[in-house]
Amino acid sequence: MATRKRMSPLAEQILEALEERGYRTTEPRRAVAQVVANQDRHFTAEELRQMLPGLGRATVFRSLKLLVDVGVLCRVLLEDGALHYQMSLRGHHHHLLCVECGISQDLTGCDIEDVLTQTSDRHGFELSGHWLEVYGRCRDCRSKEAVSA
Ligand SMILES: [Zn+2]
Ligand SMILES: [Zn+2]
Ligand SMILES: [Zn+2]
């Protein structure tokens, strides 16, 4: 049996997702999985690269894309257009993004699929997917403002 360095449970889940889809859990991918699993906030590809100084840029970027493809990492588009990443095992979901503190909250389920299907139908358009981010101010930021007012 192959010896494995102890990884966090979340990192193990990332590696399992890779193995389930037939990808080998190479040393670089394991390193990326471990760092990704340790982040409690969304991060950019560049930030991830800086956290993995031992890996080449292309390796980090390819691994990121792979993790998105196998569904353990989701893309988070900030209001300013910056693309971030965040670990997620939820499958299809959307985010509530606070424009003040930057926190991202996952929404469970998707309420807009039916509306989009109807709209697409009206245009003779075959729907293959959608991406939606919701911007605003979170409860914490709103309550801070209420206190200082
Ligand atoms: Zn997400
Ligand atoms: Zn906030
Ligand atoms: Zn949706």
mmCIF file of C-alpha atoms in Angstrom, residues 4-5 7-26 29-30 32-34 37 66-67 69-73 87-89:
data_model
loop_
_atom_site.group_PDB
_atom_site.id
_atom_site.type_symbol
_atom_site.label_atom_id
_atom_site.label_comp_id
_atom_site.label_asym_id
_atom_site.label_seq_id
_atom_site.Cartn_x
_atom_site.Cartn_y
_atom_site.Cartn_z
ATOM 1 C CA ARG A 4 0.424 8.858 2.108
ATOM 2 C CA LYS A 5 1.373 11.925 4.007
ATOM 3 C CA MET A 7 -3.765 15.253 4.750
ATOM 4 C CA SER A 8 -6.694 17.169 6.162
ATOM 5 C CA PRO A 9 -10.123 15.552 5.591
ATOM 6 C CA LEU A 10 -11.070 18.284 3.111
ATOM 7 C CA ALA A 11 -7.872 17.762 1.141
ATOM 8 C CA GLU A 12 -8.617 14.031 1.102
ATOM 9 C CA GLN A 13 -12.045 14.765 -0.345
ATOM 10 C CA ILE A 14 -10.424 16.726 -3.153
ATOM 11 C CA LEU A 15 -8.073 13.833 -3.909
ATOM 12 C CA GLU A 16 -10.935 11.335 -3.816
ATOM 13 C CA ALA A 17 -12.852 13.453 -6.323
ATOM 14 C CA LEU A 18 -9.810 13.347 -8.625
ATOM 15 C CA GLU A 19 -9.387 9.591 -8.255
ATOM 16 C CA GLU A 20 -13.087 8.953 -8.864
ATOM 17 C CA ARG A 21 -12.718 10.622 -12.238
ATOM 18 C CA GLY A 22 -9.590 8.701 -13.078
ATOM 19 C CA TYR A 23 -6.983 11.370 -12.364
ATOM 20 C CA ARG A 24 -3.783 10.450 -10.605
ATOM 21 C CA THR A 25 -3.078 12.231 -7.361
ATOM 22 C CA THR A 26 0.401 13.389 -8.208
ATOM 23 C CA ARG A 29 -1.889 17.978 -7.139
ATOM 24 C CA ARG A 30 -1.678 16.823 -3.526
ATOM 25 C CA VAL A 32 -2.468 22.125 -4.357
ATOM 26 C CA ALA A 33 -5.297 20.151 -2.691
ATOM 27 C CA GLN A 34 -3.806 20.700 0.749
ATOM 28 C CA ALA A 37 -8.454 22.930 1.573
ATOM 29 C CA LEU A 66 -8.777 20.467 -13.043
ATOM 30 C CA LEU A 67 -10.270 21.019 -9.591
ATOM 31 C CA ASP A 69 -13.663 20.539 -13.751
ATOM 32 C CA VAL A 70 -14.081 17.753 -11.195
ATOM 33 C CA GLY A 71 -16.376 19.958 -9.114
ATOM 34 C CA VAL A 72 -14.445 20.556 -5.884
ATOM 35 C CA LEU A 73 -13.588 24.176 -6.579
ATOM 36 C CA MET A 87 -13.354 25.089 -2.366
ATOM 37 C CA SER A 88 -16.847 23.698 -2.641
ATOM 38 C CA LEU A 89 -18.336 20.232 -2.697
#
